[in-house]
């Protein structure tokens, strides 16, 4: 194994899966991978689940948000931390009810900035009717932490879990434009756009409650997988799904909604826009019997750019792979993202 | 308000309470401070609680562990992160069932060190029969984070919550020697003891399951408050309790178990040992009808240095204060800790 931790290990792609498997999951006994009857690290998904009786589950998730810069066009680390954890609860089929947060800041961090960040978090809580039930606050000496890191815990309740198990025949639906968040953070980190400027780019960060709650209520049984494509973008989500379900997923490149300016910046920076993070979009695997109806329903909820972008198939030869039907017509393998191009994307 | 965040704001003392109240709690509507029927940021305690039916509660807590150095005599950040969150669940009356963790490391962190830390965490999980159900892993570029920060979520189930409401007449019982963890970290940070050396000091970090589960089962209704005295030590716990309950708490200095070497280092560093953190000790407020019996029971569980150190009284004049009966005989006010003497203690 390697001698030191590299940026790629934390990028949410192939190397992250490898380091977690090698250091942690492979060394943990089966009985310690979940609460009995629930979902834990034994199943790759957005969140964990604990049965609480009456056929219900408590859904719980934690993420550390390290985004740099903490203020960006379209949002800040406070909105991101609250929305990201709410979205992970939603993608598991849960109704978010509470958050906890553990904030660590650098000594000398401007109090006004901290206030803006906390206000952003509480604004999301207020809009969503989600309670803040606990947390932690620590300060690290100057030079030992760059600005701020926020760990956020999302808690929800689910009557029916969405476990990510796409089936052959399912249609892949995305709720709107992809890659907006990743493009703007990357452009800021590379100095392509200046502070306070978006260069036509803005993060899509927002909670997806208005999408997921009505969708789960009406079509829950037909949603075979749901994930928000954060680190690693659509490419990572679909590769995870194909690998875990032993299917092949075929994506139609021309159908994936990417804003022209996102595509242009991605090209300029040499990155596949399909690997860029979104923070306010969902990817769904939907039973073909209702897929057209679901797409219309999603658009009717205000997600007018939602699109069907591909489908799940069975294939002995390509099982575990994602195939991209390119705009010029051929099929190529869409690899899971590797490397460390965008540290501190979320 | 101040212009920038200072170390003291994160030290767990008076300034931490102030900044959280000012930035967060005072700006949050009552309905957003708890899940209905549960316990949230409206009540100062170790953890939050969510009712899950059948008279039971889910107990949940999050803390970010930033301890520096990450390896210290008696433990490391892995043991600390697992034990600390397990203990917070226990102090609320919960039986720990699951952990989640979000690890952030600096690029270039030695893989062997990360493996040791992860192994320490999983050893605690294994010993305690607690499952690891989720988490997150991120890497920050070199120079943007000093080594490693771990946010850990503890989850448990309680039939009866221990809400910290000490009553006049209650005896204050501590489960053993106090301040061991704070003393060794402080001595290491100040360079008084070298790496790999303890100078006669060692952290007390450990889960308190073997203490709290039998105690709650047998004497739950008589335990009116329970807390592990981490940041701010015994002084902070008792001041919190006196203030929240409008009582005065009188402590007998001579009765508080402090190891001679801890007292000696604390003196050398000009710090009150009563304000030093423990990571494997409990402070209890116990109904006087059973206090002697509880003390014997605790000792019988293997906590042979447990001691009764004071009592809760009603007093108009001193309500909200902690009074220390000093070894030389007089009474003085024991102030809640202030300032920033030990950053990254836990």
XYZ file of C-alpha atoms in Angstrom:
692
model
C 0.000 0.000 0.000
C 1.084 3.574 -0.534
C 3.156 5.395 2.044
C 1.131 8.580 2.391
C -2.389 9.821 1.854
C -2.843 11.629 -1.473
C -5.478 14.146 -2.532
C -7.011 11.530 -4.807
C -7.827 9.375 -1.764
C -10.315 12.026 -0.692
C -11.770 12.912 -4.082
C -14.727 10.541 -3.892
C -13.631 8.481 -6.869
C -11.955 5.121 -7.339
C -9.128 5.827 -4.874
C -11.566 6.772 -2.086
C -13.402 3.471 -2.474
C -10.073 1.640 -2.429
C -8.653 3.261 0.699
C -11.894 2.794 2.668
C -12.152 -0.825 1.599
C -8.536 -1.563 2.439
C -8.211 0.319 5.737
C -11.684 -0.074 7.106
C -14.390 -2.199 5.527
C -12.257 -5.276 4.839
C -11.104 -5.290 8.469
C -14.525 -4.948 10.066
C -16.511 -8.051 10.994
C -19.879 -8.438 9.263
C -21.796 -7.978 12.522
C -20.198 -4.542 12.965
C -21.218 -3.237 9.520
C -24.867 -2.457 10.311
C -27.423 -2.344 13.081
C -29.453 -5.557 12.836
C -32.171 -5.173 10.236
C -30.714 -1.894 9.006
C -28.303 -0.572 6.395
C -24.701 0.334 7.174
C -21.305 0.304 5.518
C -22.115 -3.104 4.054
C -24.220 -1.393 1.383
C -22.901 1.580 -0.631
C -25.558 4.291 -0.422
C -26.069 7.897 0.647
C -27.004 7.180 4.240
C -27.421 4.507 6.904
C -30.708 3.172 8.250
C -31.732 1.859 11.662
C -35.076 0.063 12.130
C -37.156 1.786 14.822
C -40.258 -0.401 14.828
C -43.587 -0.159 13.042
C -41.843 -0.825 9.735
C -40.117 2.548 9.933
C -36.444 3.411 9.706
C -34.351 6.190 11.058
C -32.111 7.433 8.242
C -28.816 9.022 9.254
C -25.815 10.419 7.411
C -22.668 12.437 8.152
C -20.379 14.439 5.869
C -17.499 16.798 6.470
C -17.760 19.873 4.285
C -14.409 21.426 3.434
C -15.362 23.493 0.379
C -12.835 26.109 -0.665
C -13.620 28.976 -1.039
C -16.309 28.953 1.681
C -18.270 31.660 -0.166
C -18.948 31.068 -3.864
C -21.401 32.187 -6.537
C -24.724 30.557 -5.699
C -24.058 29.737 -2.055
C -21.634 29.191 0.795
C -20.413 26.362 3.040
C -23.395 26.899 5.382
C -26.016 26.297 2.687
C -23.930 23.427 1.357
C -23.528 21.683 4.731
C -27.245 21.868 5.514
C -28.438 21.019 1.991
C -25.944 18.217 1.403
C -26.967 16.273 4.492
C -30.678 16.912 3.910
C -30.246 15.592 0.358
C -28.504 12.417 1.514
C -31.468 11.677 3.806
C -33.897 12.341 0.944
C -32.030 10.112 -1.520
C -32.463 7.198 0.889
C -36.221 7.773 0.932
C -36.240 9.624 4.264
C -38.118 12.721 5.361
C -35.508 15.000 6.977
C -36.399 15.963 10.573
C -33.183 17.121 12.233
C -29.574 18.201 11.746
C -26.560 18.298 14.036
C -23.376 20.139 13.124
C -19.787 20.194 14.324
C -17.992 23.358 13.236
C -14.202 23.729 13.347
C -12.740 27.137 12.448
C -9.282 28.622 12.285
C -8.252 31.114 14.945
C -8.630 34.603 13.469
C -11.530 33.640 11.168
C -13.681 36.766 10.678
C -16.689 36.742 12.991
C -18.847 38.317 10.278
C -18.041 35.451 7.926
C -18.919 32.907 10.608
C -22.189 34.715 11.225
C -23.028 34.674 7.504
C -22.304 30.945 7.337
C -24.389 30.128 10.418
C -27.212 32.320 9.107
C -27.106 30.435 5.809
C -27.447 27.113 7.628
C -30.335 28.311 9.769
C -32.083 29.772 6.723
C -32.103 26.305 5.150
C -33.376 24.770 8.412
C -36.161 27.344 8.589
C -37.206 26.888 4.952
C -37.222 23.115 5.353
C -38.763 22.934 8.844
C -35.796 20.841 10.001
C -34.645 21.208 13.637
C -31.061 21.775 14.795
C -30.749 19.386 17.719
C -27.071 19.367 18.610
C -23.540 20.162 17.650
C -20.020 21.050 18.560
C -17.777 24.086 18.087
C -13.994 24.060 18.115
C -11.198 26.434 17.109
C -7.795 25.362 15.784
C -4.735 27.608 16.172
C -3.816 29.904 13.290
C -2.087 28.031 10.481
C -3.426 24.611 11.540
C -6.655 24.777 9.517
C -7.438 26.713 6.367
C -10.579 28.660 7.338
C -13.433 26.299 8.232
C -14.679 22.704 8.137
C -18.249 21.741 9.032
C -19.383 18.175 9.722
C -23.138 17.875 9.379
C -25.366 15.021 10.445
C -28.715 14.598 8.717
C -31.486 12.632 10.399
C -34.776 11.553 8.850
C -37.523 8.974 9.026
C -38.474 6.606 6.206
C -41.413 4.269 5.752
C -39.806 2.818 2.632
C -36.073 2.947 2.019
C -34.742 3.642 -1.437
C -31.879 1.173 -1.604
C -29.815 1.726 -4.696
C -30.642 -1.413 -6.689
C -31.197 -0.460 -10.326
C -32.739 -3.231 -12.450
C -32.358 -4.040 -16.134
C -34.898 -1.993 -18.064
C -34.894 0.955 -15.623
C -34.664 4.402 -17.148
C -32.072 6.825 -15.793
C -33.620 10.222 -15.105
C -31.770 13.322 -13.931
C -33.620 16.196 -12.298
C -31.902 19.010 -14.199
C -28.592 20.536 -15.242
C -25.540 18.727 -13.916
C -22.083 19.901 -12.867
C -22.905 23.507 -11.943
C -21.391 23.279 -8.457
C -18.225 21.537 -9.544
C -17.651 23.955 -12.412
C -17.841 27.099 -10.313
C -15.672 25.775 -7.464
C -13.092 24.476 -9.908
C -13.036 27.752 -11.837
C -12.555 29.685 -8.566
C -9.788 27.373 -7.358
C -7.950 27.641 -10.662
C -8.266 31.423 -10.630
C -10.253 31.470 -13.850
C -12.990 33.512 -12.213
C -12.310 36.110 -9.531
C -13.806 36.385 -6.059
C -17.332 37.740 -6.207
C -17.574 36.816 -9.887
C -19.246 33.785 -11.379
C -18.144 34.091 -14.992
C -21.620 32.892 -15.902
C -21.320 29.999 -13.454
C -23.190 29.460 -10.171
C -23.515 26.540 -7.791
C -26.836 24.682 -7.884
C -26.683 23.963 -4.144
C -30.142 23.515 -2.590
C -32.206 20.974 -0.686
C -34.201 18.611 -2.909
C -37.139 18.219 -0.547
C -39.636 19.648 -3.028
C -38.560 17.002 -5.513
C -38.088 13.924 -3.395
C -40.948 13.989 -0.892
C -43.755 14.144 -3.494
C -41.883 11.723 -5.742
C -41.407 9.134 -3.003
C -44.987 9.525 -1.855
C -46.427 8.972 -5.331
C -43.881 6.702 -7.029
C -41.753 5.320 -4.161
C -42.066 1.688 -5.172
C -40.923 2.444 -8.740
C -37.775 4.359 -7.779
C -35.128 1.639 -7.709
C -32.206 3.952 -6.968
C -31.707 7.633 -6.143
C -28.522 9.553 -5.513
C -27.326 13.137 -5.681
C -24.262 13.242 -7.925
C -21.820 15.147 -5.712
C -18.112 14.166 -5.732
C -17.389 12.364 -8.979
C -20.637 13.524 -10.566
C -22.940 11.421 -12.755
C -19.988 9.285 -13.848
C -19.352 8.115 -10.272
C -23.010 7.466 -9.410
C -23.637 5.343 -12.497
C -20.392 3.395 -12.135
C -21.264 2.660 -8.484
C -24.682 1.445 -9.523
C -23.469 -0.663 -12.433
C -20.804 -2.290 -10.291
C -23.059 -2.956 -7.287
C -25.950 -4.349 -9.375
C -23.920 -6.212 -11.994
C -25.700 -4.394 -14.807
C -24.512 -2.180 -17.617
C -25.797 1.372 -17.784
C -25.972 3.044 -21.179
C -26.006 6.839 -21.222
C -26.895 9.069 -24.134
C -24.392 11.933 -23.965
C -26.557 14.299 -26.012
C -29.447 13.866 -23.562
C -27.521 14.878 -20.423
C -28.417 18.470 -19.506
C -25.177 20.442 -19.173
C -25.192 24.228 -19.426
C -23.085 25.529 -22.346
C -20.905 27.601 -20.003
C -20.301 24.559 -17.746
C -19.306 22.505 -20.779
C -17.049 25.334 -21.973
C -15.229 25.694 -18.620
C -14.933 21.909 -18.268
C -13.338 21.736 -21.730
C -11.004 24.598 -20.875
C -9.911 22.800 -17.693
C -9.644 19.420 -19.383
C -12.303 17.734 -17.238
C -15.246 15.596 -18.279
C -18.369 17.553 -17.247
C -20.016 14.205 -16.412
C -17.550 13.940 -13.502
C -18.340 17.399 -12.106
C -20.264 17.650 -8.841
C -23.841 18.830 -8.527
C -25.287 19.843 -5.147
C -28.910 20.334 -6.105
C -29.670 17.538 -8.561
C -30.859 13.952 -8.335
C -30.166 10.866 -10.439
C -32.941 8.272 -10.428
C -33.315 4.723 -11.748
C -37.022 4.369 -12.526
C -39.157 1.382 -13.451
C -39.802 1.605 -17.221
C -43.550 1.083 -16.698
C -43.835 4.578 -15.207
C -40.674 6.317 -16.411
C -42.380 8.698 -18.848
C -45.004 9.547 -16.253
C -42.333 10.141 -13.577
C -40.403 12.435 -15.909
C -43.521 14.532 -16.482
C -44.272 14.522 -12.740
C -40.733 15.733 -11.930
C -41.008 18.503 -14.521
C -44.378 19.466 -13.032
C -42.701 19.883 -9.618
C -40.675 22.735 -11.091
C -37.694 20.724 -12.313
C -38.389 21.622 -15.915
C -34.934 20.625 -17.189
C -35.307 17.046 -15.985
C -34.377 14.506 -18.635
C -34.197 10.801 -19.350
C -30.536 10.192 -20.106
C -30.095 6.460 -20.347
C -31.103 3.010 -19.267
C -30.013 -0.030 -17.313
C -29.379 -3.232 -19.211
C -28.212 -6.720 -18.505
C -25.022 -7.761 -20.256
C -22.546 -10.488 -19.491
C -19.794 -8.789 -21.442
C -20.115 -5.275 -20.041
C -21.633 -5.906 -16.629
C -20.351 -3.416 -14.066
C -19.584 -0.861 -16.776
C -21.150 2.397 -17.910
C -21.276 2.930 -21.657
C -21.596 6.369 -23.177
C -23.304 6.832 -26.523
C -21.327 9.854 -27.685
C -22.714 12.784 -29.660
C -20.779 11.578 -32.698
C -22.487 8.219 -32.495
C -20.075 5.622 -31.068
C -20.161 3.839 -27.724
C -17.297 4.240 -25.250
C -16.733 3.167 -21.674
C -17.354 5.959 -19.163
C -14.768 5.277 -16.482
C -15.308 6.124 -12.830
C -13.413 9.334 -12.000
C -9.864 9.050 -10.689
C -7.282 11.517 -9.479
C -7.366 14.715 -7.531
C -8.450 17.462 -9.886
C -10.834 19.213 -7.504
C -9.825 19.075 -3.836
C -12.283 20.658 -1.383
C -15.161 20.625 -3.866
C -17.679 20.051 -1.055
C -19.226 41.525 19.183
C -15.622 40.656 18.520
C -14.103 40.894 15.052
C -12.498 37.489 14.830
C -12.806 34.025 16.308
C -10.332 33.387 19.135
C -9.030 30.085 20.512
C -11.061 30.660 23.663
C -14.272 30.497 21.613
C -13.550 26.842 20.998
C -12.242 25.851 24.423
C -15.569 24.600 25.768
C -15.739 27.211 28.514
C -17.625 30.464 29.019
C -16.674 31.915 25.628
C -17.942 28.839 23.750
C -21.350 29.140 25.423
C -21.416 32.838 24.569
C -20.563 32.535 20.887
C -23.052 29.689 20.316
C -25.800 31.591 22.129
C -25.110 34.796 20.228
C -24.571 33.405 16.714
C -26.917 30.469 16.777
C -29.293 29.655 19.610
C -30.660 33.174 20.100
C -31.440 33.397 16.384
C -33.215 30.060 16.054
C -36.983 29.849 16.532
C -38.153 27.608 19.385
C -39.776 25.136 16.971
C -36.390 24.559 15.315
C -34.534 23.718 18.564
C -35.766 20.148 18.958
C -37.778 17.402 17.314
C -41.225 17.456 18.889
C -41.181 15.528 22.157
C -37.392 15.267 22.104
C -34.321 17.085 23.366
C -32.279 19.451 21.206
C -30.207 22.597 21.543
C -32.889 24.015 23.852
C -31.438 21.919 26.693
C -27.694 21.856 27.449
C -26.691 18.198 27.645
C -24.294 15.667 26.101
C -26.577 14.552 23.309
C -29.904 15.068 21.568
C -32.920 12.771 21.756
C -35.657 11.920 19.259
C -38.776 10.006 20.372
C -39.223 6.831 18.302
C -42.411 5.429 19.854
C -43.010 2.911 22.612
C -41.619 5.365 25.168
C -38.148 4.975 23.653
C -35.740 7.607 22.388
C -33.012 7.601 19.851
C -30.014 9.379 21.387
C -27.606 11.077 18.977
C -24.492 13.192 19.321
C -21.709 14.592 17.138
C -18.258 15.913 18.025
C -15.259 16.939 15.981
C -12.054 15.547 17.425
C -9.002 17.685 16.723
C -6.631 16.433 19.424
C -2.987 17.360 18.954
C -0.830 15.296 18.999
C -2.975 12.533 17.460
C -0.941 9.871 19.284
C -0.427 10.375 23.013
C 0.365 8.285 26.100
C -2.742 6.236 26.847
C -4.398 6.477 23.446
C -4.813 8.192 20.104
C -7.404 10.207 18.185
C -9.086 6.994 17.004
C -9.774 5.680 20.503
C -10.774 9.174 21.565
C -13.226 9.743 18.706
C -14.982 6.416 19.257
C -14.962 6.586 23.059
C -15.989 10.228 23.299
C -19.115 9.778 21.216
C -20.013 6.488 22.920
C -19.677 8.245 26.277
C -21.944 11.113 25.258
C -24.653 8.602 24.350
C -24.164 6.808 27.682
C -24.315 10.029 29.734
C -27.757 10.718 28.282
C -28.947 7.281 29.457
C -28.597 5.637 26.054
C -27.248 2.238 25.061
C -24.784 2.866 22.194
C -25.641 0.899 19.045
C -23.861 2.623 16.162
C -21.212 5.134 15.109
C -20.630 7.122 11.935
C -17.397 8.966 11.281
C -16.197 11.673 8.913
C -12.412 11.723 8.629
C -10.485 14.644 7.129
C -6.704 14.255 6.736
C -3.907 16.369 5.364
C -2.330 15.378 2.069
C 0.891 13.531 2.856
C -0.362 12.100 6.160
C 1.468 8.796 6.731
C -0.681 5.833 5.682
C 0.638 3.784 8.607
C -0.567 6.433 11.055
C -3.992 6.497 9.421
C -4.145 2.716 9.633
C -3.229 2.795 13.339
C -5.948 5.370 13.994
C -8.611 3.452 12.078
C -7.562 0.238 13.835
C -7.926 1.982 17.203
C -11.456 3.065 16.321
C -12.483 -0.379 15.132
C -10.978 -1.980 18.241
C -13.298 0.141 20.386
C -16.267 -0.757 18.167
C -15.419 -4.443 18.456
C -14.973 -4.342 22.238
C -18.248 -2.482 22.646
C -20.285 -4.354 20.026
C -21.131 -1.045 18.359
C -21.607 -1.011 14.570
C -19.992 1.412 12.127
C -22.859 2.329 9.834
C -21.577 5.222 7.744
C -19.028 7.922 7.209
C -17.073 10.183 4.952
C -13.407 10.538 3.971
C -11.783 13.690 2.622
C -8.252 14.946 2.081
C -7.187 18.601 2.318
C -4.130 19.874 0.419
C -0.811 20.014 2.259
C -0.626 22.980 4.618
C -4.411 23.454 4.803
C -4.965 21.109 7.762
C -2.609 20.090 10.531
C -2.699 16.271 10.349
C -6.224 14.970 11.012
C -9.711 15.837 12.267
C -12.398 13.206 12.890
C -16.074 14.000 13.383
C -17.845 11.114 15.077
C -21.560 10.543 15.457
C -22.769 8.357 18.317
C -26.202 6.742 18.149
C -27.987 4.912 20.948
C -31.380 3.943 22.270
C -32.764 4.970 25.671
C -35.814 3.855 27.582
C -35.226 6.576 30.155
C -33.247 9.715 29.369
C -30.886 11.157 31.929
C -31.610 14.857 31.563
C -29.155 16.905 33.588
C -31.407 18.268 36.340
C -29.585 18.039 39.655
C -31.795 18.644 42.705
C -30.992 20.121 46.116
C -29.751 17.330 48.341
C -28.173 15.309 45.511
C -24.665 14.003 46.117
C -22.008 14.596 43.473
C -20.133 11.393 42.683
C -17.162 11.066 40.341
C -16.171 7.704 38.903
C -12.422 8.032 39.457
C -9.334 10.184 38.953
C -9.960 13.390 37.027
C -7.848 15.438 34.632
C -5.570 12.676 33.328
C -6.312 13.344 29.653
C -5.991 17.116 29.917
C -2.726 16.887 31.830
C -0.944 14.655 29.336
C -2.098 16.579 26.240
C -1.184 19.901 27.829
C 2.220 18.609 28.896
C 2.870 17.329 25.359
C 1.735 20.590 23.750
C 3.943 22.647 26.054
C 6.903 20.390 25.363
C 7.211 19.357 29.010
C 7.122 15.702 28.048
C 8.609 14.387 24.830
C 6.983 12.293 22.143
C 6.620 8.689 23.253
C 7.069 9.712 26.882
C 4.319 10.196 29.452
C 6.344 11.680 32.292
C 4.150 9.621 34.613
C 1.038 10.887 32.820
C -1.391 8.969 30.605
C -4.788 9.739 29.146
C -7.756 8.003 30.784
C -9.597 7.733 27.445
C -12.018 4.789 27.325
C -15.696 4.018 26.825
C -17.742 4.056 30.053
C -20.191 1.358 28.993
C -19.245 -0.962 31.860
C -20.083 1.817 34.290
C -23.158 3.404 32.809
C -25.231 0.487 31.503
C -25.425 -1.382 34.847
C -25.816 1.891 36.739
C -28.704 3.092 34.587
C -30.365 -0.312 34.720
C -30.244 -0.506 38.507
C -30.406 3.133 39.632
C -31.596 5.053 36.560
C -34.406 6.900 38.316
C -32.010 8.163 41.025
C -29.380 9.562 38.645
C -30.499 13.168 38.217
C -27.557 14.211 36.059
C -24.593 12.530 34.351
C -21.822 14.026 32.275
C -18.285 13.173 31.266
C -16.060 16.099 32.224
C -14.201 16.680 28.948
C -13.383 20.275 27.866
C -13.416 22.484 30.969
C -13.314 19.504 33.318
C -15.281 19.124 36.557
C -15.384 22.923 36.956
C -17.317 23.339 33.700
C -19.765 20.474 34.329
C -20.717 21.680 37.806
C -21.032 25.310 36.719
C -23.312 24.256 33.850
C -25.445 22.254 36.252
C -25.641 24.951 38.940
C -26.572 27.578 36.373
C -29.168 25.467 34.569
C -30.834 24.221 37.762
C -30.571 27.420 39.827
C -28.843 25.549 42.646
C -25.487 25.947 44.335
C -23.067 23.038 44.204
C -20.556 22.704 47.029
C -17.429 20.685 46.300
C -14.951 19.377 48.808
C -11.535 19.905 47.184
C -9.815 17.291 49.338
C -12.303 14.640 48.218
C -11.726 15.080 44.459
C -9.482 12.269 43.198
C -6.552 13.850 41.351
C -3.322 11.906 40.822
C -0.303 13.562 42.471
C 1.531 13.811 39.142
C -1.510 15.443 37.496
C -1.705 17.979 40.329
C 2.031 18.605 40.054
C 1.941 19.229 36.278
C -1.173 21.398 36.618
C 0.592 23.505 39.249
C 3.689 23.768 37.082
C 1.555 24.971 34.153
C -0.536 27.309 36.285
C -3.844 25.534 35.606
C -6.529 24.418 38.048
C -6.642 20.601 37.795
C -10.414 20.826 38.300
C -10.595 22.425 34.830
C -8.558 19.676 33.116
C -10.360 17.296 30.753
C -11.047 13.649 31.480
C -12.023 11.236 28.699
C -12.866 8.182 30.771
C -14.650 9.514 33.854
C -18.234 10.358 34.769
C -19.732 12.979 37.077
C -23.091 12.042 38.577
C -25.723 13.864 40.646
C -27.373 11.124 42.713
C -30.451 11.116 44.932
C -29.202 11.212 48.551
C -31.472 8.283 49.513
C -29.232 5.924 47.529
C -25.986 7.871 47.162
C -23.906 5.692 49.495
C -25.266 2.564 47.869
C -24.549 3.920 44.371
C -20.988 4.781 45.347
C -20.413 1.219 46.541
C -22.064 -0.141 43.394
C -19.803 1.979 41.168
C -16.714 0.814 43.050
C -17.926 -2.756 42.702
C -18.053 -2.287 38.916
C -14.286 -1.811 38.983
C -14.209 1.972 39.406
C -12.491 1.646 42.766
C -11.346 5.275 42.944
C -14.921 6.603 42.689
C -15.665 9.238 45.321
C -18.420 11.467 46.654
C -17.034 14.960 46.178
C -19.844 17.343 47.020
C -23.526 18.089 47.095
C -26.247 20.183 45.520
C -27.948 22.791 47.727
C -30.576 25.440 47.391
C -29.412 28.964 48.071
C -30.857 32.313 47.079
C -27.568 34.101 47.526
C -25.293 31.700 45.648
C -27.666 30.087 43.194
C -25.974 29.328 39.915
C -22.537 29.144 41.564
C -20.145 26.378 42.464
C -18.438 26.759 45.847
C -15.187 24.998 46.632
C -14.384 24.026 50.202
C -10.602 24.283 49.930
C -8.114 21.990 51.612
C -7.184 24.808 53.994
C -10.782 25.162 55.122
C -12.383 28.238 53.504
C -15.063 28.439 50.808
C -14.354 30.105 47.468
C -16.243 30.402 44.230
C -15.089 27.920 41.567
C -15.476 29.888 38.346
C -16.302 28.235 35.029
C -13.121 27.961 32.940
C -12.261 30.782 30.548
C -9.506 31.402 28.049
C -7.590 29.255 25.643
C -4.978 27.359 27.597
C -5.433 24.002 25.905
C -6.389 24.165 22.228
C -7.016 20.814 20.519
C -7.421 18.945 23.815
C -10.002 16.605 22.278
